[in-house]
Structures are given as structure tokens and as C-alpha cells.
PDB file of C-alpha atoms and ligand atoms in Angstrom:
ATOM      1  CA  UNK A 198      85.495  78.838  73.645  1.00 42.00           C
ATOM      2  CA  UNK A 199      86.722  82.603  75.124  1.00 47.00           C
ATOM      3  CA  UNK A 200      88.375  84.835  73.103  1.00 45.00           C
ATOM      4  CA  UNK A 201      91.840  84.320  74.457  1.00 50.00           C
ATOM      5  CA  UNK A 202      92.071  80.048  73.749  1.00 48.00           C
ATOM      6  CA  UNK A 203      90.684  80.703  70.462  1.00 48.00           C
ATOM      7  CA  UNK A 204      93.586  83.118  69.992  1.00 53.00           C
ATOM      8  CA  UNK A 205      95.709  80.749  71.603  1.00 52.00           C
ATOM      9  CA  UNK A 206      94.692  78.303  69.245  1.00 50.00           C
ATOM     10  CA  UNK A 207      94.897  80.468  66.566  1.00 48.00           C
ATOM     11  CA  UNK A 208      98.526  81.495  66.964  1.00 54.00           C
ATOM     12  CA  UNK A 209      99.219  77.619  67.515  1.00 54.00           C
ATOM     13  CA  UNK A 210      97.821  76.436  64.227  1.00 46.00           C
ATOM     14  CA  UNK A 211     100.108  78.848  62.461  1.00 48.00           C
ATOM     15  CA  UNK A 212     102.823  76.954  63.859  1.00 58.00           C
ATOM     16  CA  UNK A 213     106.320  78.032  64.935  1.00 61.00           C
ATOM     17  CA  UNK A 214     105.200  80.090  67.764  1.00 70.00           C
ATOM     18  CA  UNK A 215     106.955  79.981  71.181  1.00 69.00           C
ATOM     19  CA  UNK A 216     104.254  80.321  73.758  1.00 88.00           C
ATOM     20  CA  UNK A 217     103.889  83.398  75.898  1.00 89.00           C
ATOM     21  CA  UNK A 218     105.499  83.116  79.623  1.00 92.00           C
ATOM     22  CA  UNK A 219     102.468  83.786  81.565  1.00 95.00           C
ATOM     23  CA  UNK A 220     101.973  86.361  84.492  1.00 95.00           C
ATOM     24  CA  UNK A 221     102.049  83.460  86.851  1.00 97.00           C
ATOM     25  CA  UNK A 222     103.505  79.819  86.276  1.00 97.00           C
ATOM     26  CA  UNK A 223     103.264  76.692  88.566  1.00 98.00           C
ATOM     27  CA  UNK A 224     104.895  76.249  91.396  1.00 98.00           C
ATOM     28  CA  UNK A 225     108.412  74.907  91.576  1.00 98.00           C
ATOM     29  CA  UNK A 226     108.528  74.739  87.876  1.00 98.00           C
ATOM     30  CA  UNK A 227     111.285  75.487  86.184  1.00 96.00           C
ATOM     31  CA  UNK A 228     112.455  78.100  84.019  1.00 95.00           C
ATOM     32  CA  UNK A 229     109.663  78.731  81.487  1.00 94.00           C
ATOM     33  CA  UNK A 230     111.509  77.604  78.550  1.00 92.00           C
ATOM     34  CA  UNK A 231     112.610  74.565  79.861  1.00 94.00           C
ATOM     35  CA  UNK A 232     109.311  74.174  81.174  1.00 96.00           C
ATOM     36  CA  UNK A 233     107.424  74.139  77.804  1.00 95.00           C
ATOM     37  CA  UNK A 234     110.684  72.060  76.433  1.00 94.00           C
ATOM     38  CA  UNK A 235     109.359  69.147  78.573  1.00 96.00           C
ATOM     39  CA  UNK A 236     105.490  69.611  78.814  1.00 97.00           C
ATOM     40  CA  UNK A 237     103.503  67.386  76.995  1.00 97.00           C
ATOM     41  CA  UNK A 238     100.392  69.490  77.722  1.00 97.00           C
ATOM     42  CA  UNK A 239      98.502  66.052  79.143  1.00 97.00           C
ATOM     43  CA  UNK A 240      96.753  67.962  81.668  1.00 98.00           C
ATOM     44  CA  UNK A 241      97.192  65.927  84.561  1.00 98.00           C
ATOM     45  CA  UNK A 242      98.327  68.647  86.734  1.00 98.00           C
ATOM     46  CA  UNK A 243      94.910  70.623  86.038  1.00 98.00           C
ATOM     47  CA  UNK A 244      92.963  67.587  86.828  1.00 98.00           C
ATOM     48  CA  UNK A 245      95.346  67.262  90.234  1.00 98.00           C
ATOM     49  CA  UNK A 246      94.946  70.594  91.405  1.00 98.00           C
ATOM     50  CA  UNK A 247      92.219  70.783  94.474  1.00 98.00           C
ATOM     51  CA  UNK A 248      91.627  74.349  94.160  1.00 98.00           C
ATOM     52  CA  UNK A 249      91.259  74.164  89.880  1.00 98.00           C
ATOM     53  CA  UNK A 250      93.580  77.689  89.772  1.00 98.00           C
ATOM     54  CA  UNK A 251      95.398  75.648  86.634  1.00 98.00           C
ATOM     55  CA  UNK A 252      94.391  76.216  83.235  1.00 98.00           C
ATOM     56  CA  UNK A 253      95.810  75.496  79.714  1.00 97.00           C
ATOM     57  CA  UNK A 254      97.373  78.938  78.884  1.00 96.00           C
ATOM     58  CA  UNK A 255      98.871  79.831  75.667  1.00 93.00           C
ATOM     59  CA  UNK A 256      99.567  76.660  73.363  1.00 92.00           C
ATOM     60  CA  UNK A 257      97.701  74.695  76.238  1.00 95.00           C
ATOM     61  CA  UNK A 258     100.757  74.990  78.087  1.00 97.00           C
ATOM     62  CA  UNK A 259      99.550  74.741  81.768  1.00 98.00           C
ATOM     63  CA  UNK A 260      99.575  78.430  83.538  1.00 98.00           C
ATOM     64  CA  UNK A 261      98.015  79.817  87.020  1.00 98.00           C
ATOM     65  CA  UNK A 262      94.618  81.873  87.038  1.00 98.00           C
ATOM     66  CA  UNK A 263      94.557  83.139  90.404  1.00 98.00           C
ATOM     67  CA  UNK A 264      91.200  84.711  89.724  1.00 98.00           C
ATOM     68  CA  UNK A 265      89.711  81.308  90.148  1.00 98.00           C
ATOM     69  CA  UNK A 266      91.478  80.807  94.224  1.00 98.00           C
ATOM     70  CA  UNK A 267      94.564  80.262  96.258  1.00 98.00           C
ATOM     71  CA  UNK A 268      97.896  78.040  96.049  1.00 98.00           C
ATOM     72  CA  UNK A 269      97.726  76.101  99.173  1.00 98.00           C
ATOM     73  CA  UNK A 270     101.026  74.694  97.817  1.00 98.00           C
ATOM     74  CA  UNK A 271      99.472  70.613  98.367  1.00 98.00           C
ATOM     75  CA  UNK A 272     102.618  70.037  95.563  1.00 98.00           C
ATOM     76  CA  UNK A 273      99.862  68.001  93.506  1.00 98.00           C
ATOM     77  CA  UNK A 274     100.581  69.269  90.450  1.00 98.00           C
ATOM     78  CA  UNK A 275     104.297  68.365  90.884  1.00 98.00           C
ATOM     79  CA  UNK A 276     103.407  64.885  91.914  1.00 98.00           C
ATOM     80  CA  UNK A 277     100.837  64.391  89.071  1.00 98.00           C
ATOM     81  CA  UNK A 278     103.384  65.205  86.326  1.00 98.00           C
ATOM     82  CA  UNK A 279     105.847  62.300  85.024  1.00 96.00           C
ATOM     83  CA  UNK A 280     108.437  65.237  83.209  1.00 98.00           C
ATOM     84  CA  UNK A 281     111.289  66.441  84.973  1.00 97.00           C
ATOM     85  CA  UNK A 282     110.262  69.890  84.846  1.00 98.00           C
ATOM     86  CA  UNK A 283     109.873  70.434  88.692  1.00 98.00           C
ATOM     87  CA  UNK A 284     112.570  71.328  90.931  1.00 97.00           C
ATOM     88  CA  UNK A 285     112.538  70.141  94.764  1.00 97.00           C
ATOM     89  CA  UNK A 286     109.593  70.916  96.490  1.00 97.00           C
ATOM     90  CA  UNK A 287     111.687  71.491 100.048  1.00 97.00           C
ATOM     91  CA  UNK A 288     112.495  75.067  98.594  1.00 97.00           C
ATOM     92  CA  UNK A 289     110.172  77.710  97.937  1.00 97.00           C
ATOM     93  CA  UNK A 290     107.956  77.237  94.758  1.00 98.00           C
ATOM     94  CA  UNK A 291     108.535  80.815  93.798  1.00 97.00           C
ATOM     95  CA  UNK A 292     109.940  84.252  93.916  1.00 95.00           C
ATOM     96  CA  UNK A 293     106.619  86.009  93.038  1.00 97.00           C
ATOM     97  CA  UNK A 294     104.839  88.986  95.318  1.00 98.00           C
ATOM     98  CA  UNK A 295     101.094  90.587  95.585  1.00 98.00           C
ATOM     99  CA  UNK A 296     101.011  93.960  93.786  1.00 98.00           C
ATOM    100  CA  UNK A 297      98.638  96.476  94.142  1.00 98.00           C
ATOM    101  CA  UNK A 298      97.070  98.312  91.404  1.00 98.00           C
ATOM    102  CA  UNK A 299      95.723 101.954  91.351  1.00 97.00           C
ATOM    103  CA  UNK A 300      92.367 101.081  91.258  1.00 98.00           C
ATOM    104  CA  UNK A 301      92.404  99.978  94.700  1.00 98.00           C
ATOM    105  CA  UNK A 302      89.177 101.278  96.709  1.00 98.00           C
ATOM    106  CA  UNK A 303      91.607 102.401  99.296  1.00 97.00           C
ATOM    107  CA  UNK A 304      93.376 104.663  97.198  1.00 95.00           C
ATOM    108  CA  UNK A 305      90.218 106.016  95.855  1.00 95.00           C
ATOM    109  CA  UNK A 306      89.486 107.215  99.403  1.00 95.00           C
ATOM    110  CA  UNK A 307      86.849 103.601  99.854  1.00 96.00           C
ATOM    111  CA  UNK A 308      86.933 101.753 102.848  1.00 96.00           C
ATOM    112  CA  UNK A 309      88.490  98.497 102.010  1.00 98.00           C
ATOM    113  CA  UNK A 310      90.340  95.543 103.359  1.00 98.00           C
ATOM    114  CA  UNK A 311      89.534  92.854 101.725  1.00 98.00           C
ATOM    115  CA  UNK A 312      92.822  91.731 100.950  1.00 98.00           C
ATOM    116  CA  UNK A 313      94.154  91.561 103.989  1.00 98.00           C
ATOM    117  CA  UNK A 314      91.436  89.831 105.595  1.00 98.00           C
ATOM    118  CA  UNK A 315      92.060  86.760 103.493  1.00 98.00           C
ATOM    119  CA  UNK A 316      95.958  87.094 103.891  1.00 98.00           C
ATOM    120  CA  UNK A 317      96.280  84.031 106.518  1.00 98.00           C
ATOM    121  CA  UNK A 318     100.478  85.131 106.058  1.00 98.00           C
ATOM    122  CA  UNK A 319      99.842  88.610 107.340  1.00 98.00           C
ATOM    123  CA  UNK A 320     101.289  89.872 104.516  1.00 98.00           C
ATOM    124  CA  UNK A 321      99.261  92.716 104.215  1.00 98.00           C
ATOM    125  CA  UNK A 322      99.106  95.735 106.628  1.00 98.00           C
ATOM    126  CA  UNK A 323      97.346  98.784 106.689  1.00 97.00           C
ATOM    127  CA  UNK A 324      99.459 101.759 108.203  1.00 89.00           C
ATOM    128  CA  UNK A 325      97.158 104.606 109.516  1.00 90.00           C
ATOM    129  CA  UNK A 326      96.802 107.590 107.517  1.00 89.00           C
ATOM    130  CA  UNK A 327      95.671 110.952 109.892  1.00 90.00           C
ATOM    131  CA  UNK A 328      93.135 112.468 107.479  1.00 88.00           C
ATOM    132  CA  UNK A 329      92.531 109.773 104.920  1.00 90.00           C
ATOM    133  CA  UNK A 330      91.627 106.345 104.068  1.00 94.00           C
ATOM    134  CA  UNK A 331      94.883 103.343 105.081  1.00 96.00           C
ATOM    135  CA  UNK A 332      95.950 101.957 102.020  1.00 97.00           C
ATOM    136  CA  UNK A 333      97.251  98.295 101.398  1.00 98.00           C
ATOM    137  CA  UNK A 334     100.719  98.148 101.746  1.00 98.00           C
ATOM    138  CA  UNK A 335     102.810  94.437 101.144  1.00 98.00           C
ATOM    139  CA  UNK A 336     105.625  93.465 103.878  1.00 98.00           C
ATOM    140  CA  UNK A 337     107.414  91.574 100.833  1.00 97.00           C
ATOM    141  CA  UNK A 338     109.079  88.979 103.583  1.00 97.00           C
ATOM    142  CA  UNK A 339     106.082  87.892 104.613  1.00 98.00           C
ATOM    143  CA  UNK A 340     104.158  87.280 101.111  1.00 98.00           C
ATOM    144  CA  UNK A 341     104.235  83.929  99.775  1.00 98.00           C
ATOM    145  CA  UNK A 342     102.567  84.452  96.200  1.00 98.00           C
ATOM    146  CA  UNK A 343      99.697  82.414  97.504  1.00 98.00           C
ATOM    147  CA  UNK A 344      97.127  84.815  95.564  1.00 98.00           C
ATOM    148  CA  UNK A 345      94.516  84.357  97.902  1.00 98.00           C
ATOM    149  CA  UNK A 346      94.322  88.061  97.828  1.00 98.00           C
ATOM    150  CA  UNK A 347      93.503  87.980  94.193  1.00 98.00           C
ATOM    151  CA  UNK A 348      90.277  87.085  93.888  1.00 98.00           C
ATOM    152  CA  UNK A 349      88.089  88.971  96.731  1.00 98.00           C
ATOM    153  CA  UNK A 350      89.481  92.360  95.769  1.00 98.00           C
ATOM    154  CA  UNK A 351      86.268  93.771  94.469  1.00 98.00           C
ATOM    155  CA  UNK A 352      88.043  96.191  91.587  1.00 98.00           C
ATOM    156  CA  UNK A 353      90.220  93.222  90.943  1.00 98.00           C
ATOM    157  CA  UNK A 354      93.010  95.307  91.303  1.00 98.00           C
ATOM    158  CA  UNK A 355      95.627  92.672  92.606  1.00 98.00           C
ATOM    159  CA  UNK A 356      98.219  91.139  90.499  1.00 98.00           C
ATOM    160  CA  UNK A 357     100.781  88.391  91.768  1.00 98.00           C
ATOM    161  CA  UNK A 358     104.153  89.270  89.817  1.00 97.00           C
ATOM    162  CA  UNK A 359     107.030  87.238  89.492  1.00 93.00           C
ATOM    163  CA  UNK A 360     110.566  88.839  90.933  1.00 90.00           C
ATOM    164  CA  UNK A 361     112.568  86.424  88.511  1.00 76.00           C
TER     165      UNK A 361
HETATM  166  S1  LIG B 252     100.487  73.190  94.627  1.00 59.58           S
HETATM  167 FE1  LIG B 252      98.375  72.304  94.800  1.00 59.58          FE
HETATM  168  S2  LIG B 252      96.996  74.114  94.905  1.00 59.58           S
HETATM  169 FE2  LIG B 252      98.991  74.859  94.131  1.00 59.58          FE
HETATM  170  S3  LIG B 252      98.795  74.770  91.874  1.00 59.58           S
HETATM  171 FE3  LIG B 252      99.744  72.815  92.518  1.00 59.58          FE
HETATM  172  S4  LIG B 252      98.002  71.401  92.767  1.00 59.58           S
HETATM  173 FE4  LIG B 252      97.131  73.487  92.722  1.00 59.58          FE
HETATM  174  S1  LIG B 253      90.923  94.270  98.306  1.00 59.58           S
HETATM  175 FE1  LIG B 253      91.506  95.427  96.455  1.00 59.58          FE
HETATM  176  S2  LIG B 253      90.333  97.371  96.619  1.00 59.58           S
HETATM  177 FE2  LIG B 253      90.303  96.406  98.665  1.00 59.58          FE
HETATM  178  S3  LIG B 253      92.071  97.352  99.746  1.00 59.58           S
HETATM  179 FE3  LIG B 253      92.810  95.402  98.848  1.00 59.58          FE
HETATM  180  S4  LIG B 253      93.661  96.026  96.821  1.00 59.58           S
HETATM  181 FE4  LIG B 253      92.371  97.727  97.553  1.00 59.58          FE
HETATM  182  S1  LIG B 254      99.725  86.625  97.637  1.00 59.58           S
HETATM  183 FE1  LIG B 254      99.080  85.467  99.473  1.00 59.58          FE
HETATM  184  S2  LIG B 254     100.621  85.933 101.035  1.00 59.58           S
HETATM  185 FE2  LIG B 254     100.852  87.476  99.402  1.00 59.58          FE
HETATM  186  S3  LIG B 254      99.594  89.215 100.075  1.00 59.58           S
HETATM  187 FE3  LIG B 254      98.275  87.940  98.759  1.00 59.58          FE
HETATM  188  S4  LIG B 254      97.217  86.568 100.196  1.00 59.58           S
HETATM  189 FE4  LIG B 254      98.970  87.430 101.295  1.00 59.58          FE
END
């Protein structure tokens, strides 16, 4: 067991706890309170999801770990679940956006584009820098929270926030 479920368990067995709105939840889900109001925790939308980016977060209330892949928004997890904790999936799943930290390679002065070569929305652009090394740099429209970004950064340096 990691360190963080056993402390997840840990806080659970004292009982009483509301659990922690994660850094990133599922897609079209709603609000996180309502959310955990309906989830049963069965974990049918972890064993639905092709890519495996869902895991049991705090209270083994299902969360997104976009260090393990991409969304490639398939809507399986909504489909799995049999709450009503989903909202349509015609509009967008989520108001969320790639952020990127200071320990970015670029920004060191590294040679790096690893983000943007996995961006298939073009989301990520490089403007040219006379003298020094382009850094990343998000056109916000154009980001879909996918998080395919996430995991090839080699300093793991890329969060997806929410905007909510
Ligand atoms: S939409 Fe598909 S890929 Fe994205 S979290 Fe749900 S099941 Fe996984
Ligand atoms: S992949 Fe990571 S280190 Fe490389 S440019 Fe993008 S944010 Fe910076
Ligand atoms: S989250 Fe997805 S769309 Fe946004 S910058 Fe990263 S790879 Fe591109």
C-alpha cells in the first residue's frame, strides 16, 4: 500500500472526514460535493477507463492521475457509472488548463519540448527568444485539459489545474 492510501485510509477510519477535492476530478462530473454525495466508490469507472488514469483518491473516492496518461474523453467512465453524478457529455467535461511549473528545462536554459510534441491540440507554442532558450507557453483556447502533456515532461513539472 503507498503512503498516501494508507493515509487515506487512515483519515477514513477515524470517520467524519469529508474527502479532499482532488487536483483533477473526472470528466463531466459534477460539483465535487455532490459528486462524493452520490458515489458509491464501486469502482466501475476505474475498471472502464482504457487509458487506467482513474484511481481511488482520498476515501476511495474516484480521482484523475494524469501521471499514469491522457483523457481521450471515450465518456466510459460516465457510461460505466449507474449515479446521477454526470452532467451531459455534449458539453465540455471541464474547465481545467496545463500549467507550467518553474522547474521546466526550458526555463532552466535546457532544450526541451516535450510537451508540445505530444499536444495533438496545439496547445502549446514556443515563441522565440533572441539570446535564450523558447519557453512553453499555453494558448488557454486551445487546451483541453487532456494531460497528455503531463506525463513525458521529464522534471514532471506540468500540472493540469482546474479554472472552477
Ligand atoms: S473519458 Fe475515457 S479516458 Fe477519460 S477518464 Fe473517462 S474512461 Fe478514462
Ligand atoms: S516537457 Fe516539461 S521540461 Fe520540457 S519544456 Fe515542457 S514543461 Fe518544460
Ligand atoms: S493538457 Fe492536453 S491540450 Fe492542454 S497543453 Fe497539455 S496536452 Fe495540450
Amino acid at each position: 500500500m503507498t503512503e498516501e492510501l494508507d493515509l487515506s485510509r487512515r483519515r477514513w477510519l477515524k470517520g467524519g472526514l469529508v474527502p479532499l477535492r482532488p487536483t483533477n476530478c473526472l470528466p463531466w462530473s459534477v460539483d465535487w460535493f455532490g459528486f462524493t454525495a452520490g458515489c458509491t466508490r464501486c469502482g466501475d469507472c476505474l475498471r472502464a477507463c482504457p487509458e487506467q488514469i482513474i484511481v481511488p483518491g482520498d476515501g476511495g473516492y474516484p480521482i484523475i492521475r494524469f501521471s499514469r496518461g491522457e483523457c481521450s474523453f471515450c465518456g466510459n467512465c460516465v457510461d460505466s457509472c449507474g449515479q446521477d453524478i454526470f452532467f451531459d457529455k455534449q458539453q465540455s467535461p471541464w474547465r481545467q488548463l496545463a500549467s507550467f511549473g518553474d522547474a521546466c528545462l526550458a526555463k532552466q536554459g535546457i532544450y526541451c519540448r516535450s510537451c508540445q510534441d505530444v499536444c495533438n491540440a496545439a496547445a502549446i507554442k514556443f515563441k522565440p527568444r533572441p539570446g535564450g532558450i523558447s519557453r512553453p507557453e499555453l494558448i488557454g483556447d486551445l487546451c483541453t485539459g487532456c494531460g497528455a502533456c503531463v506525463a513525458p515532461c521529464p522534471v514532471q513539472t506540468i500540472a493540469v489545474l482546474c479554472q472552477e
